[in-house]
XYZ file of C-alpha atoms in Angstrom:
453
model
C 117.101 207.763 128.518
C 116.073 205.451 125.675
C 116.492 206.307 122.006
C 114.813 204.526 119.139
C 116.071 204.249 115.592
C 114.091 203.262 112.484
C 110.800 203.891 114.308
C 107.991 205.427 112.293
C 104.369 206.211 113.164
C 101.482 208.356 112.121
C 101.268 211.629 113.936
C 97.717 210.823 115.094
C 98.528 207.420 116.482
C 98.943 206.113 120.040
C 101.620 203.661 118.900
C 104.608 203.243 121.180
C 108.026 201.888 120.164
C 109.559 198.756 121.605
C 113.208 197.916 122.287
C 115.483 200.943 121.982
C 118.973 201.704 123.236
C 119.915 203.136 126.589
C 122.415 206.021 126.652
C 124.067 207.624 129.707
C 125.860 210.526 128.061
C 122.622 212.441 127.506
C 121.093 215.119 129.720
C 118.321 217.676 129.521
C 119.447 221.188 128.904
C 118.862 223.696 131.662
C 115.915 226.085 131.371
C 114.084 223.900 128.878
C 110.414 222.987 128.409
C 109.037 219.588 129.318
C 106.744 219.771 126.287
C 109.485 220.852 123.929
C 112.731 219.932 125.636
C 116.250 220.258 124.290
C 118.468 217.249 124.933
C 122.240 217.576 125.009
C 124.212 214.555 123.827
C 127.941 214.159 124.136
C 128.908 212.035 121.159
C 132.252 210.322 120.587
C 134.314 211.242 117.572
C 134.165 207.659 116.417
C 130.429 207.926 115.751
C 129.779 211.404 114.287
C 126.876 210.353 112.008
C 125.295 207.674 114.073
C 123.010 210.140 115.792
C 120.923 210.814 112.700
C 119.401 207.311 112.959
C 117.515 208.200 116.157
C 114.142 209.900 115.638
C 112.313 209.056 118.850
C 113.138 208.884 122.521
C 111.627 208.153 125.936
C 112.421 209.837 129.210
C 110.682 208.738 132.418
C 107.685 207.267 130.488
C 107.339 210.456 128.428
C 107.583 209.899 124.675
C 109.108 212.476 122.347
C 109.643 213.027 118.662
C 113.152 214.128 117.727
C 112.313 217.093 115.522
C 115.779 218.411 114.826
C 119.439 217.716 115.572
C 121.777 220.700 115.971
C 125.571 220.433 116.137
C 126.785 222.736 118.923
C 130.466 221.979 118.952
C 132.733 218.983 118.365
C 131.113 215.847 119.674
C 128.206 217.760 121.228
C 124.732 217.853 119.784
C 121.305 219.246 120.760
C 118.186 217.142 120.117
C 115.151 219.440 119.828
C 112.123 217.365 120.798
C 108.328 217.600 121.089
C 106.048 215.614 123.350
C 104.057 212.849 121.725
C 100.871 213.321 123.751
C 99.035 210.340 122.221
C 101.760 207.817 123.039
C 102.508 209.376 126.454
C 98.852 209.302 127.600
C 97.797 206.229 125.692
C 96.483 204.459 128.771
C 94.368 207.434 129.880
C 93.045 207.869 126.338
C 92.114 204.191 126.003
C 90.229 204.195 129.267
C 88.254 207.357 128.470
C 84.586 207.219 127.531
C 83.517 209.219 124.507
C 80.929 209.408 121.758
C 82.466 207.456 118.899
C 81.564 208.962 115.543
C 83.635 206.665 113.286
C 85.690 203.600 114.040
C 87.410 200.702 112.287
C 85.713 198.179 114.516
C 82.386 198.112 116.325
C 80.666 200.214 113.701
C 77.063 199.918 112.556
C 76.653 198.946 108.882
C 73.148 200.398 108.873
C 74.285 203.938 109.542
C 74.609 206.062 106.447
C 78.172 207.175 105.686
C 77.581 210.705 104.423
C 81.254 210.967 103.406
C 80.547 208.680 100.464
C 78.708 209.873 97.372
C 76.581 207.680 95.101
C 77.456 206.747 91.554
C 74.982 207.178 88.661
C 74.674 203.500 87.770
C 71.292 201.972 88.636
C 70.991 198.590 90.328
C 67.542 196.987 90.110
C 66.067 193.827 91.550
C 62.467 192.644 91.532
C 60.281 190.012 93.153
C 56.799 189.162 91.995
C 53.889 186.961 93.102
C 50.466 186.202 91.670
C 47.839 186.231 94.421
C 45.110 187.577 92.121
C 44.891 184.724 89.639
C 46.284 181.985 91.836
C 44.305 182.652 94.970
C 41.146 184.158 93.459
C 40.543 181.735 90.584
C 37.477 182.838 88.664
C 36.380 183.703 85.166
C 36.033 187.258 84.005
C 32.466 188.350 83.391
C 29.734 190.782 84.237
C 28.185 192.027 87.489
C 24.540 192.804 86.957
C 22.372 194.588 89.534
C 18.650 194.253 88.912
C 15.305 194.958 90.531
C 14.051 191.636 91.793
C 10.613 190.308 92.688
C 11.021 190.527 96.472
C 9.952 193.925 97.765
C 11.694 195.619 94.834
C 15.061 194.566 96.301
C 18.126 194.985 94.159
C 20.227 191.884 93.597
C 23.708 191.578 92.155
C 24.769 188.495 90.224
C 27.734 187.439 88.213
C 27.094 186.370 84.588
C 29.149 185.092 81.711
C 28.804 186.842 78.377
C 26.286 184.262 77.194
C 24.239 184.767 80.362
C 24.303 188.549 79.854
C 23.082 188.227 76.295
C 20.214 186.084 77.442
C 19.232 188.629 80.099
C 19.240 191.403 77.476
C 16.833 189.317 75.390
C 14.622 188.774 78.377
C 14.443 192.510 79.076
C 12.855 193.059 75.689
C 10.683 189.937 75.751
C 6.925 190.505 75.145
C 6.001 188.419 78.171
C 7.960 190.758 80.461
C 6.539 193.911 78.864
C 2.982 192.586 79.262
C 3.468 192.621 83.052
C 3.378 196.416 82.870
C -0.233 196.225 81.625
C -1.460 194.113 84.491
C -3.144 196.520 86.985
C -2.761 193.936 89.708
C 0.991 193.922 89.287
C 2.851 196.787 90.939
C 5.793 196.660 88.525
C 4.654 199.775 86.676
C 4.788 201.692 89.933
C 8.403 200.663 90.429
C 9.805 200.943 86.926
C 9.293 203.393 84.146
C 10.197 200.897 81.422
C 11.462 197.375 80.967
C 15.062 198.531 80.688
C 14.870 200.050 84.164
C 14.947 196.566 85.665
C 18.751 196.603 85.220
C 20.185 199.249 87.552
C 23.888 198.635 86.972
C 26.074 196.646 84.638
C 29.827 196.266 85.032
C 32.562 194.173 83.613
C 34.971 192.578 86.126
C 38.140 190.642 85.366
C 37.978 188.883 88.784
C 35.006 187.600 90.708
C 34.816 185.075 93.524
C 31.386 183.452 93.832
C 29.579 181.101 96.194
C 26.522 179.347 94.900
C 23.964 180.416 92.313
C 20.535 182.047 92.226
C 17.727 182.190 89.661
C 17.230 185.654 88.263
C 13.612 186.707 88.685
C 12.793 190.267 87.621
C 10.359 192.480 89.470
C 6.774 191.480 88.762
C 7.674 187.822 89.164
C 9.131 187.394 85.721
C 11.439 184.374 85.740
C 14.173 184.867 83.170
C 15.209 181.230 83.295
C 18.795 182.369 83.804
C 20.916 181.500 86.830
C 23.588 183.875 88.077
C 26.502 183.276 90.421
C 26.366 184.982 93.807
C 29.464 187.189 94.246
C 31.174 187.170 97.608
C 31.458 190.347 99.618
C 34.767 189.318 101.139
C 37.503 187.005 99.919
C 40.852 187.346 101.633
C 44.362 186.092 101.086
C 47.858 186.838 102.383
C 50.564 187.600 99.872
C 54.162 187.171 101.001
C 56.900 188.911 99.070
C 60.643 188.405 99.446
C 62.235 191.846 99.635
C 64.880 191.995 96.912
C 67.516 194.002 98.749
C 70.310 195.122 96.429
C 73.105 195.117 99.029
C 74.332 192.656 101.611
C 76.529 193.615 104.551
C 80.127 192.889 103.795
C 80.687 191.558 107.332
C 77.603 189.467 108.120
C 75.996 188.971 104.730
C 72.767 190.527 106.033
C 70.754 193.276 104.349
C 71.448 195.965 107.016
C 73.885 197.726 104.686
C 73.070 201.450 104.688
C 72.986 201.482 100.884
C 69.561 199.816 101.214
C 68.376 202.934 103.035
C 66.294 205.724 101.479
C 69.368 207.880 100.721
C 70.568 205.285 98.183
C 67.546 203.084 97.435
C 63.919 203.375 96.406
C 61.222 200.749 96.913
C 58.440 200.565 94.310
C 55.414 198.334 94.827
C 53.052 197.559 91.938
C 49.589 196.408 92.904
C 47.236 195.020 90.224
C 44.363 197.422 89.629
C 45.941 200.130 91.731
C 49.242 200.877 90.039
C 52.579 201.794 91.567
C 53.277 203.234 94.982
C 56.597 204.289 96.461
C 57.504 202.896 99.875
C 60.203 204.017 102.278
C 62.800 201.250 102.479
C 63.803 202.548 105.913
C 60.545 201.102 107.277
C 61.523 197.612 106.153
C 65.180 197.405 107.253
C 65.495 194.275 109.363
C 62.881 192.370 107.335
C 63.414 189.813 104.622
C 59.739 189.629 103.704
C 56.792 191.922 103.139
C 53.291 190.776 104.082
C 50.296 192.133 102.152
C 46.714 191.306 103.087
C 44.566 191.265 99.977
C 40.786 191.553 100.244
C 38.436 191.308 97.257
C 34.887 192.614 97.371
C 33.379 190.911 94.327
C 30.025 192.675 94.708
C 31.580 196.132 94.553
C 34.357 194.985 92.187
C 36.967 196.372 94.572
C 40.315 195.271 95.917
C 41.961 196.546 99.114
C 45.649 195.955 99.871
C 46.854 196.338 103.454
C 50.637 196.468 103.497
C 52.444 195.535 106.740
C 49.970 197.579 108.729
C 51.658 200.712 107.351
C 49.873 201.412 104.071
C 46.415 200.796 102.610
C 45.459 200.982 98.961
C 41.949 200.476 97.582
C 41.038 200.330 93.901
C 38.115 199.457 91.709
C 38.643 196.644 89.231
C 35.147 196.624 87.700
C 34.179 198.988 84.920
C 30.786 200.155 83.699
C 29.652 198.559 80.436
C 27.099 199.737 77.936
C 24.089 197.452 77.411
C 21.950 198.496 74.463
C 18.208 197.793 74.747
C 15.292 198.272 72.351
C 11.619 197.094 72.478
C 10.780 194.320 70.098
C 7.303 193.344 68.835
C 4.019 195.341 68.563
C 2.400 195.345 71.947
C -0.022 198.239 71.497
C -3.118 196.156 70.858
C -2.369 193.839 73.690
C -1.652 196.692 76.033
C -4.829 198.583 75.127
C -6.912 195.494 75.588
C -5.383 194.576 78.897
C -5.669 198.100 80.268
C -9.238 198.398 79.010
C -10.308 195.292 80.818
C -8.590 196.346 83.979
C -10.065 199.827 83.879
C -13.632 198.660 83.228
C -13.446 196.296 86.135
C -12.101 198.999 88.369
C -14.491 201.866 87.368
C -17.421 200.297 85.552
C -16.819 202.621 82.595
C -15.139 200.767 79.758
C -14.800 203.744 77.404
C -13.335 205.994 80.041
C -11.011 203.237 81.076
C -9.607 202.765 77.614
C -9.319 206.490 76.958
C -7.500 207.254 80.197
C -5.296 204.233 80.218
C -4.063 204.353 76.647
C -1.723 207.291 77.030
C -0.330 205.926 80.284
C 0.396 202.523 78.825
C 2.029 204.089 75.796
C 4.305 206.023 78.121
C 5.174 202.940 80.134
C 6.070 200.872 77.116
C 7.849 203.529 75.084
C 11.214 201.897 75.678
C 13.569 204.059 73.662
C 16.795 202.530 72.433
C 19.289 203.414 75.153
C 22.086 202.140 77.318
C 22.929 201.240 80.907
C 26.343 202.177 82.308
C 29.342 203.384 80.322
C 32.305 202.023 78.450
C 35.255 200.978 80.609
C 38.334 198.748 80.391
C 40.221 196.215 82.470
C 43.717 197.305 81.432
C 44.824 197.970 85.020
C 44.496 194.234 85.678
C 45.388 192.915 82.257
C 48.590 194.967 81.977
C 49.991 192.932 84.898
C 48.003 190.853 87.372
C 51.037 190.183 89.598
C 52.211 192.036 92.663
C 55.707 193.278 91.892
C 58.213 194.676 94.411
C 61.187 196.510 92.867
C 64.276 197.860 94.567
C 66.141 200.588 92.684
C 69.524 201.536 94.185
C 72.730 203.450 93.529
C 76.003 202.150 94.863
C 78.572 204.341 96.590
C 81.514 205.509 94.482
C 83.760 203.305 96.578
C 82.943 200.244 98.710
C 82.072 201.270 102.297
C 84.386 198.566 103.609
C 87.351 200.017 101.745
C 87.493 203.099 103.999
C 87.144 201.276 107.313
C 90.837 200.754 108.088
C 92.004 204.302 107.369
C 88.897 206.344 108.158
C 86.518 204.072 110.032
C 82.819 203.637 109.434
C 79.828 205.310 111.170
C 79.489 204.096 114.777
C 77.523 206.777 116.661
C 77.584 205.385 120.170
C 79.276 206.015 123.496
C 81.962 203.632 124.521
C 85.447 203.150 125.915
C 87.907 204.408 123.342
C 90.275 201.468 123.831
C 87.537 199.037 122.858
C 87.569 200.333 119.319
C 90.698 199.259 117.483
C 92.128 201.016 114.527
C 90.838 204.421 113.518
C 88.626 206.186 116.054
C 87.051 209.637 115.711
C 85.092 211.162 118.568
C 82.717 214.082 119.095
C 83.491 216.617 121.809
C 86.025 214.352 123.523
C 87.017 215.259 127.087
C 89.785 213.008 128.404
C 90.941 213.102 132.003
C 94.719 213.194 132.287
C 97.196 214.560 134.846
C 98.596 217.240 132.591
C 98.299 220.889 131.703
C 95.382 222.345 129.776
C 97.391 222.665 126.591
C 98.179 218.965 126.601
C 94.557 218.019 127.415
C 93.222 220.254 124.621
C 95.747 218.814 122.200
C 94.612 215.251 123.048
C 90.922 216.193 122.650
C 91.625 217.869 119.303
C 93.406 214.739 118.069
C 90.486 212.550 119.111
C 87.873 214.754 117.491
C 89.933 214.781 114.292
C 90.527 211.015 114.390
C 93.314 208.874 115.871
C 94.670 205.392 115.442
C 94.500 203.236 118.548
C 97.603 201.083 118.157
């Protein structure tokens, strides 16, 4: 029988003592339990208090705590003991397979430790890039849709402010209005008035163009103004560095669970669209975010395609008001032109003038009015950069600070002995050559957490 002095261990530890002192004058009391035996020790009178130093003993590879020492008579003592099941069956425990819930080693830093609460302090990091201005270089201006001279087709062109002002002047020019009085010109059948030649007018802060075209209104009226041809599709790829707030304490990577949705929020600002919230869980394992940006300059529209997971489409062009009014006195000219046309067509000059006068007056009664509405470009001007922001809350204590005593989330099946330090299992079921009470005691220890030492 071996006794150990000055040996201390945690009750939920597999630690075994080393060394010890062999004694021969010790025997197990008759009619005693193997789990809770009583040991009788004949002690010499020269050493009456030496016994109190011994708190642990081993008999035939069974390890026991010395729970109490009782003096029976002179020089005879009883050691009341209890079996240390973790030390006794350490080998069997270490070789057992189990689902490891927490462990000091072999854990996964990406698993959320629900035992830790978050603190109220906000941690914020941002990353921004400028694909709009840098990759779509173009002046702001106006998109004008008009009825052209080819089969009444509508065309869309991009104009500067000076070009737009010139077009407005051309809409009210006498030469253009006179086309409505020419019976051989079908313009009056297409348009009700000169202002109808413009079907849409919008302001756009961004427009990519390719080449130019002369603007010729319906009826063959050449305005003398050239407009830029907007592109239907202009694409670019924007790459953002994800500004993770936490790095793994072991590897320096960003897999730390505090970057997950329970502790962090990912906000993406897209010019023209606004802010959208993304789930950071979908980006764990990535250092970058890829965003395909496509600009439709004709429609004044941007589409963002984010990592194949999210799509956002927004309009960046806004209706503008174009005021128009008829200038000059065209009545005499109109009556004369219609009269000539009608007399040729019917042979009755008087009838031609009488019937045509009211019609021409209706065609040319261009009331002061407007095309489109009033809009703004604030969604682009407020910030034309793509901005990715990470907002996080730290845990009230560092996750690494609890690893030694309480482990960190592991959640995998493995050999218990391969996980050093603290190990806590779920529904452990060890296989040992012992009674059910001992087996259940071992399983309970493992499910509550033990130290593999």
